[in-house]
Amino acid sequence: MTISRSENMRRIRSRDTAPELTVRRALRESGFSGYRLHRRDLPGNPDIVFIGRKKAIFVHGCFWHGHTCPEGLRKPKSNVDYWLPKIQGNRDRDENAIHQLHAAGWSVLGLWECEIEDGSWMRTALKEFMQG
Ligand SMILES: [Zn+2]
């Protein structure tokens, strides 16, 4: 893998994706504002961070991060030798980041893209996480 490819992935990762915007809107509507975005000083650059509460939220794309749902289990049609290690690498990085955040006293919520599609489920999950 070349460096430029990995840099490109990082940019894709940090963009304001539609699922992320959906989560941010749900947080605001539930009264949880004051979050920060894409903190590069924290392990894994969490997508949404509440500094004072020490709560970090990751919004994972099902395909990119290898969720066990139909989208996540979909096999790439081409460049399999590139994508499968890439996806595994993302999973390893996710796990490592969560581990490091926990060790530093953070609570972490990982949301999958497919879960976010169920708005009421997501709102409940966010409330439980923020109040927990
Ligand atoms: Zn999924």
Coordinates of N, CA, C and O and ligand atoms in Angstrom, one line a residue:
M1 N 0.8 -1.2 0.0 CA 0.0 0.0 0.0 C 0.9 1.2 0.0 O 1.9 1.3 0.7
T2 N 0.5 2.2 -0.8 CA 1.3 3.4 -0.9 C 0.9 4.4 0.2 O -0.2 4.3 0.7
I3 N 1.7 5.3 0.4 CA 1.4 6.4 1.4 C 0.3 7.2 0.9 O -0.6 7.6 1.7
S4 N 0.3 7.6 -0.3 CA -0.7 8.5 -0.8 C -2.1 7.8 -0.7 O -3.1 8.5 -0.4
R5 N -2.2 6.5 -0.9 CA -3.4 5.8 -0.8 C -4.0 5.9 0.6 O -5.1 6.1 0.9
S6 N -3.0 5.7 1.6 CA -3.4 5.7 3.0 C -3.8 7.1 3.4 O -4.8 7.3 4.2
E7 N -3.2 8.1 2.8 CA -3.5 9.5 3.1 C -4.9 9.8 2.6 O -5.8 10.4 3.2
N8 N -5.2 9.2 1.4 CA -6.5 9.4 0.8 C -7.6 8.8 1.7 O -8.6 9.4 1.9
M9 N -7.4 7.6 2.2 CA -8.3 7.0 3.1 C -8.6 7.8 4.3 O -9.7 7.9 4.8
R10 N -7.5 8.4 4.8 CA -7.7 9.2 6.0 C -8.6 10.4 5.8 O -9.4 10.8 6.6
R11 N -8.5 11.0 4.6 CA -9.3 12.1 4.2 C -10.8 11.7 4.1 O -11.7 12.3 4.6
I12 N -11.0 10.5 3.5 CA -12.3 10.0 3.3 C -12.9 9.8 4.7 O -14.1 10.1 5.0
R13 N -12.1 9.2 5.6 CA -12.6 8.9 7.0 C -13.1 10.1 7.7 O -14.0 10.0 8.5
S14 N -12.4 11.3 7.5 CA -12.7 12.4 8.3 C -13.7 13.3 7.8 O -14.1 14.3 8.4
R15 N -14.3 13.0 6.6 CA -15.2 13.9 6.0 C -16.6 13.8 6.8 O -16.9 12.8 7.4
D16 N -17.4 14.8 6.6 CA -18.7 14.8 7.3 C -19.7 14.0 6.5 O -20.3 14.5 5.6
T17 N -19.8 12.7 6.8 CA -20.6 11.9 6.1 C -22.1 12.0 6.5 O -22.4 12.6 7.6
A18 N -23.0 11.6 5.6 CA -24.4 11.7 5.9 C -24.8 11.0 7.2 O -25.5 11.6 8.0
P19 N -24.3 9.8 7.5 CA -24.7 9.2 8.8 C -24.2 10.0 10.0 O -24.9 10.1 11.0
E20 N -23.0 10.6 9.8 CA -22.5 11.4 10.9 C -23.3 12.6 11.1 O -23.6 13.0 12.3
L21 N -23.8 13.3 10.1 CA -24.6 14.5 10.2 C -26.0 14.1 10.9 O -26.5 14.8 11.7
T22 N -26.4 12.9 10.5 CA -27.7 12.4 11.1 C -27.5 12.2 12.6 O -28.4 12.6 13.4
V23 N -26.4 11.7 13.1 CA -26.1 11.5 14.5 C -26.0 12.8 15.2 O -26.5 13.0 16.3
R24 N -25.3 13.7 14.6 CA -25.1 15.1 15.2 C -26.4 15.8 15.3 O -26.7 16.4 16.4
R25 N -27.3 15.7 14.3 CA -28.6 16.3 14.4 C -29.4 15.7 15.6 O -30.1 16.4 16.4
A26 N -29.4 14.3 15.7 CA -30.1 13.6 16.8 C -29.6 14.1 18.1 O -30.4 14.3 19.1
L27 N -28.3 14.3 18.2 CA -27.7 14.7 19.5 C -28.2 16.1 19.9 O -28.7 16.4 21.0
R28 N -28.2 17.0 18.9 CA -28.7 18.4 19.2 C -30.1 18.4 19.6 O -30.5 19.1 20.5
E29 N -30.9 17.6 18.8 CA -32.4 17.6 19.1 C -32.7 17.0 20.5 O -33.7 17.2 21.0
S30 N -31.7 16.2 21.0 CA -31.9 15.6 22.3 C -31.3 16.4 23.4 O -31.2 16.1 24.6
G31 N -30.8 17.6 23.0 CA -30.2 18.5 24.0 C -28.7 18.3 24.3 O -28.2 18.9 25.2
F32 N -28.1 17.5 23.5 CA -26.7 17.2 23.7 C -25.8 18.0 22.7 O -25.6 17.5 21.6
S33 N -25.5 19.2 23.1 CA -24.7 20.0 22.1 C -23.3 20.3 22.8 O -23.0 19.7 23.8
G34 N -22.5 21.1 22.1 CA -21.2 21.3 22.7 C -20.2 20.3 22.4 O -19.2 20.2 23.0
Y35 N -20.5 19.4 21.4 CA -19.5 18.4 21.0 C -18.5 19.0 20.1 O -18.6 20.0 19.5
R36 N -17.3 18.3 20.0 CA -16.3 18.6 19.1 C -16.2 17.5 18.1 O -16.6 16.4 18.4
L37 N -15.6 17.8 16.9 CA -15.6 16.9 15.8 C -14.1 16.5 15.5 O -13.2 17.3 15.5
H38 N -14.0 15.2 15.2 CA -12.7 14.6 14.6 C -11.5 15.1 15.4 O -10.6 15.7 14.9
R39 N -11.5 14.8 16.7 CA -10.3 15.2 17.5 C -9.1 14.4 17.2 O -9.0 13.2 17.4
R40 N -8.1 15.0 16.6 CA -6.9 14.3 16.2 C -6.0 14.0 17.3 O -5.0 13.3 17.2
D41 N -6.3 14.6 18.5 CA -5.4 14.4 19.6 C -5.9 13.2 20.5 O -5.3 12.9 21.5
L42 N -7.0 12.5 20.0 CA -7.5 11.3 20.7 C -7.3 10.1 19.8 O -7.3 10.2 18.6
P43 N -7.1 8.9 20.5 CA -6.9 7.7 19.7 C -8.0 7.5 18.7 O -9.2 7.6 19.1
G44 N -7.7 7.2 17.5 CA -8.7 6.9 16.5 C -9.5 8.0 15.9 O -10.4 7.9 15.1
N45 N -9.1 9.3 16.3 CA -9.8 10.5 15.9 C -11.3 10.3 15.9 O -12.0 10.3 14.9
P46 N -11.9 10.2 17.1 CA -13.3 10.0 17.2 C -14.1 11.0 16.4 O -13.7 12.2 16.4
D47 N -15.2 10.6 15.8 CA -16.0 11.5 15.0 C -16.7 12.6 15.8 O -16.7 13.7 15.4
I48 N -17.2 12.2 17.0 CA -17.9 13.2 17.8 C -17.4 13.0 19.2 O -17.4 11.9 19.8
V49 N -17.0 14.1 19.9 CA -16.4 14.0 21.2 C -17.0 15.1 22.2 O -17.2 16.2 21.8
F50 N -17.4 14.6 23.4 CA -17.8 15.5 24.4 C -16.6 15.5 25.4 O -16.5 14.6 26.2
I51 N -15.8 16.6 25.4 CA -14.6 16.6 26.1 C -14.8 16.5 27.6 O -14.3 15.7 28.3
G52 N -15.7 17.4 28.1 CA -15.9 17.5 29.6 C -16.5 16.2 30.1 O -16.1 15.7 31.2
R53 N -17.4 15.5 29.3 CA -18.0 14.3 29.8 C -17.1 13.1 29.5 O -17.5 12.0 29.9
K54 N -16.1 13.3 28.8 CA -15.2 12.2 28.3 C -16.0 11.1 27.6 O -15.9 9.9 28.0
K55 N -16.7 11.5 26.6 CA -17.5 10.6 25.8 C -17.1 10.8 24.4 O -17.1 11.9 23.9
A56 N -16.9 9.6 23.7 CA -16.5 9.7 22.3 C -17.4 8.8 21.5 O -17.7 7.7 21.9
I57 N -17.8 9.3 20.3 CA -18.7 8.5 19.4 C -18.0 8.3 18.1 O -17.5 9.2 17.5
F58 N -18.0 7.0 17.7 CA -17.5 6.7 16.3 C -18.7 6.3 15.5 O -19.6 5.6 15.9
V59 N -18.7 6.8 14.2 CA -19.7 6.4 13.3 C -19.0 5.6 12.2 O -18.2 6.2 11.5
H60 N -19.3 4.3 12.1 CA -18.6 3.4 11.3 C -19.4 3.1 10.0 O -20.5 2.8 10.1
G61 N -18.7 3.2 8.9 CA -19.3 2.7 7.6 C -19.3 1.2 7.7 O -18.2 0.6 8.0
C62 N -20.4 0.6 7.3 CA -20.5 -0.9 7.5 C -19.5 -1.6 6.6 O -18.8 -2.6 7.0
F63 N -19.3 -1.2 5.4 CA -18.4 -1.8 4.4 C -16.9 -1.6 4.9 O -16.1 -2.5 5.0
W64 N -16.6 -0.3 5.1 CA -15.2 0.0 5.4 C -14.7 -0.6 6.7 O -13.5 -0.8 6.8
H65 N -15.6 -0.8 7.6 CA -15.1 -1.3 8.9 C -15.6 -2.7 9.2 O -15.5 -3.1 10.4
G66 N -16.1 -3.4 8.2 CA -16.4 -4.8 8.3 C -17.4 -5.2 9.3 O -17.2 -6.1 10.1
H67 N -18.6 -4.5 9.3 CA -19.7 -4.9 10.2 C -20.2 -6.2 9.7 O -20.2 -6.6 8.6
T68 N -20.8 -7.0 10.7 CA -21.4 -8.3 10.4 C -22.9 -8.1 9.9 O -23.8 -8.8 10.4
C69 N -23.1 -7.2 9.0 CA -24.5 -7.0 8.4 C -24.3 -7.3 6.9 O -23.2 -7.4 6.5
P70 N -25.4 -7.3 6.2 CA -25.2 -7.6 4.7 C -24.3 -6.7 4.0 O -23.5 -7.1 3.2
E71 N -24.3 -5.4 4.3 CA -23.4 -4.4 3.7 C -22.0 -4.7 4.1 O -21.1 -4.7 3.3
G72 N -21.8 -5.0 5.4 CA -20.4 -5.2 5.9 C -19.8 -6.5 5.4 O -18.6 -6.7 5.2
L73 N -20.7 -7.5 5.1 CA -20.2 -8.9 4.7 C -20.1 -8.9 3.1 O -19.6 -9.9 2.6
R74 N -20.5 -7.9 2.5 CA -20.4 -7.8 1.0 C -18.9 -7.9 0.6 O -18.1 -7.2 1.2
K75 N -18.6 -8.7 -0.3 CA -17.2 -8.9 -0.7 C -17.0 -7.9 -1.8 O -17.8 -7.7 -2.7
P76 N -15.8 -7.2 -1.8 CA -15.5 -6.3 -2.8 C -15.4 -7.1 -4.2 O -14.9 -8.2 -4.2
K77 N -15.8 -6.4 -5.2 CA -15.9 -7.1 -6.5 C -14.5 -7.1 -7.2 O -14.2 -8.0 -8.0
S78 N -13.7 -6.1 -6.9 CA -12.4 -6.1 -7.5 C -11.4 -5.6 -6.4 O -11.8 -5.2 -5.4
N79 N -10.1 -5.8 -6.7 CA -9.0 -5.4 -5.8 C -9.2 -6.0 -4.4 O -9.0 -5.4 -3.4
V80 N -9.7 -7.3 -4.4 CA -9.9 -8.0 -3.1 C -8.6 -8.0 -2.3 O -8.7 -7.8 -1.1
D81 N -7.5 -8.2 -2.9 CA -6.2 -8.2 -2.2 C -5.9 -6.9 -1.5 O -5.2 -6.8 -0.6
Y82 N -6.5 -5.8 -2.0 CA -6.3 -4.5 -1.4 C -7.3 -4.3 -0.3 O -7.0 -3.9 0.8
W83 N -8.6 -4.6 -0.6 CA -9.7 -4.2 0.3 C -9.8 -5.0 1.5 O -10.0 -4.5 2.6
L84 N -9.6 -6.3 1.4 CA -9.8 -7.1 2.6 C -8.8 -6.8 3.7 O -9.2 -6.6 4.8
P85 N -7.5 -6.7 3.4 CA -6.5 -6.2 4.4 C -6.8 -4.8 4.9 O -6.6 -4.5 6.1
K86 N -7.3 -4.0 4.0 CA -7.7 -2.6 4.4 C -8.8 -2.6 5.4 O -8.7 -1.9 6.4
I87 N -9.8 -3.4 5.1 CA -10.9 -3.5 6.1 C -10.5 -4.1 7.4 O -10.9 -3.6 8.5
Q88 N -9.7 -5.1 7.3 CA -9.2 -5.7 8.5 C -8.3 -4.7 9.3 O -8.4 -4.6 10.6
G89 N -7.6 -3.9 8.6 CA -6.8 -2.9 9.2 C -7.6 -1.9 10.0 O -7.3 -1.4 11.1
N90 N -8.7 -1.5 9.3 CA -9.7 -0.5 10.0 C -10.2 -1.1 11.2 O -10.3 -0.5 12.3
R91 N -10.6 -2.4 11.2 CA -11.2 -3.1 12.4 C -10.2 -3.1 13.5 O -10.5 -2.8 14.6
D92 N -8.9 -3.4 13.1 CA -7.9 -3.5 14.2 C -7.7 -2.1 14.8 O -7.5 -2.0 16.0
R93 N -7.7 -1.1 13.9 CA -7.5 0.3 14.4 C -8.6 0.7 15.3 O -8.4 1.3 16.3
D94 N -9.8 0.4 14.9 CA -11.0 0.7 15.7 C -10.9 0.1 17.1 O -11.1 0.7 18.1
E95 N -10.6 -1.2 17.1 CA -10.4 -1.9 18.4 C -9.4 -1.3 19.3 O -9.5 -1.1 20.5
N96 N -8.2 -1.0 18.7 CA -7.1 -0.4 19.4 C -7.5 0.9 20.0 O -7.2 1.2 21.1
A97 N -8.2 1.7 19.2 CA -8.5 3.1 19.6 C -9.5 3.0 20.8 O -9.3 3.7 21.8
I98 N -10.5 2.1 20.7 CA -11.5 2.0 21.8 C -10.7 1.5 23.1 O -11.0 2.0 24.2
H99 N -9.8 0.6 22.9 CA -9.0 0.1 24.0 C -8.3 1.2 24.7 O -8.3 1.4 25.9
Q100 N -7.6 2.1 23.9 CA -6.8 3.2 24.4 C -7.7 4.2 25.1 O -7.4 4.8 26.1
L101 N -8.9 4.5 24.5 CA -9.8 5.5 25.1 C -10.3 5.0 26.4 O -10.3 5.7 27.4
H102 N -10.7 3.7 26.5 CA -11.2 3.1 27.7 C -10.1 3.3 28.8 O -10.4 3.6 29.9
A103 N -8.9 2.9 28.4 CA -7.8 3.0 29.4 C -7.5 4.4 29.9 O -7.1 4.6 31.0
A104 N -7.9 5.4 29.1 CA -7.7 6.8 29.5 C -9.0 7.3 30.2 O -9.1 8.5 30.4
G105 N -10.0 6.5 30.5 CA -11.1 6.9 31.2 C -12.3 7.4 30.4 O -13.2 8.0 30.9
W106 N -12.3 7.1 29.1 CA -13.3 7.6 28.2 C -14.4 6.5 28.1 O -14.1 5.3 28.1
S107 N -15.7 7.0 27.9 CA -16.7 6.1 27.4 C -16.8 6.2 25.9 O -16.6 7.3 25.4
V108 N -17.0 5.1 25.3 CA -17.0 5.0 23.8 C -18.3 4.4 23.3 O -18.7 3.4 23.8
L109 N -18.9 5.0 22.3 CA -20.0 4.5 21.6 C -19.7 4.3 20.2 O -19.3 5.3 19.5
G110 N -19.8 3.1 19.6 CA -19.6 2.9 18.2 C -20.9 2.7 17.6 O -21.7 1.8 18.0
L111 N -21.3 3.5 16.6 CA -22.5 3.3 15.8 C -22.2 2.9 14.4 O -21.4 3.4 13.8
W112 N -23.0 1.9 14.0 CA -22.9 1.5 12.6 C -23.9 2.2 11.7 O -25.0 2.5 12.1
E113 N -23.4 2.4 10.5 CA -24.2 3.1 9.5 C -25.6 2.5 9.4 O -26.6 3.2 9.4
C114 N -25.7 1.2 9.4 CA -27.0 0.5 9.2 C -27.9 0.7 10.5 O -29.1 0.7 10.4
E115 N -27.3 0.9 11.6 CA -28.1 1.1 12.9 C -28.7 2.5 12.9 O -29.7 2.8 13.4
I116 N -27.9 3.5 12.3 CA -28.3 4.9 12.3 C -29.6 5.1 11.4 O -30.4 6.0 11.7
E117 N -29.8 4.1 10.5 CA -31.0 4.2 9.6 C -32.3 4.1 10.5 O -33.3 4.6 10.1
D118 N -32.2 3.4 11.6 CA -33.3 3.3 12.5 C -33.3 4.4 13.5 O -32.6 4.3 14.5
G119 N -33.9 5.5 13.2 CA -33.8 6.8 13.9 C -34.2 6.6 15.4 O -33.5 7.1 16.3
S120 N -35.3 5.9 15.7 CA -35.7 5.8 17.1 C -34.7 4.9 17.9 O -34.4 5.3 19.0
W121 N -34.2 3.9 17.3 CA -33.2 3.1 18.0 C -32.0 3.9 18.3 O -31.4 3.8 19.4
M122 N -31.5 4.7 17.3 CA -30.3 5.5 17.5 C -30.5 6.5 18.6 O -29.6 6.7 19.4
R123 N -31.7 7.2 18.6 CA -31.9 8.2 19.6 C -31.8 7.6 21.0 O -31.3 8.1 22.0
T124 N -32.4 6.4 21.2 CA -32.4 5.7 22.4 C -31.0 5.3 22.8 O -30.5 5.6 24.0
A125 N -30.2 4.8 21.9 CA -28.8 4.4 22.1 C -28.0 5.7 22.6 O -27.2 5.6 23.5
L126 N -28.2 6.8 21.9 CA -27.5 8.0 22.2 C -27.8 8.5 23.6 O -26.9 8.9 24.4
K127 N -29.1 8.5 24.0 CA -29.5 9.0 25.3 C -28.9 8.1 26.4 O -28.4 8.6 27.4
E128 N -29.0 6.8 26.2 CA -28.5 5.9 27.2 C -27.0 6.1 27.3 O -26.5 6.1 28.5
F129 N -26.3 6.3 26.2 CA -24.9 6.5 26.3 C -24.6 7.9 27.0 O -23.7 7.9 27.9
M130 N -25.3 8.9 26.7 CA -25.0 10.2 27.2 C -25.3 10.3 28.7 O -24.7 11.1 29.4
Q131 N -26.4 9.6 29.1 CA -26.8 9.7 30.5 C -26.1 8.6 31.4 O -26.2 8.7 32.6
G132 N -25.4 7.7 30.7 CA -24.8 6.6 31.5 C -23.5 7.0 32.1 O -23.0 8.1 31.9
Ligands
ZN1 ZN -24.0 -2.6 9.3

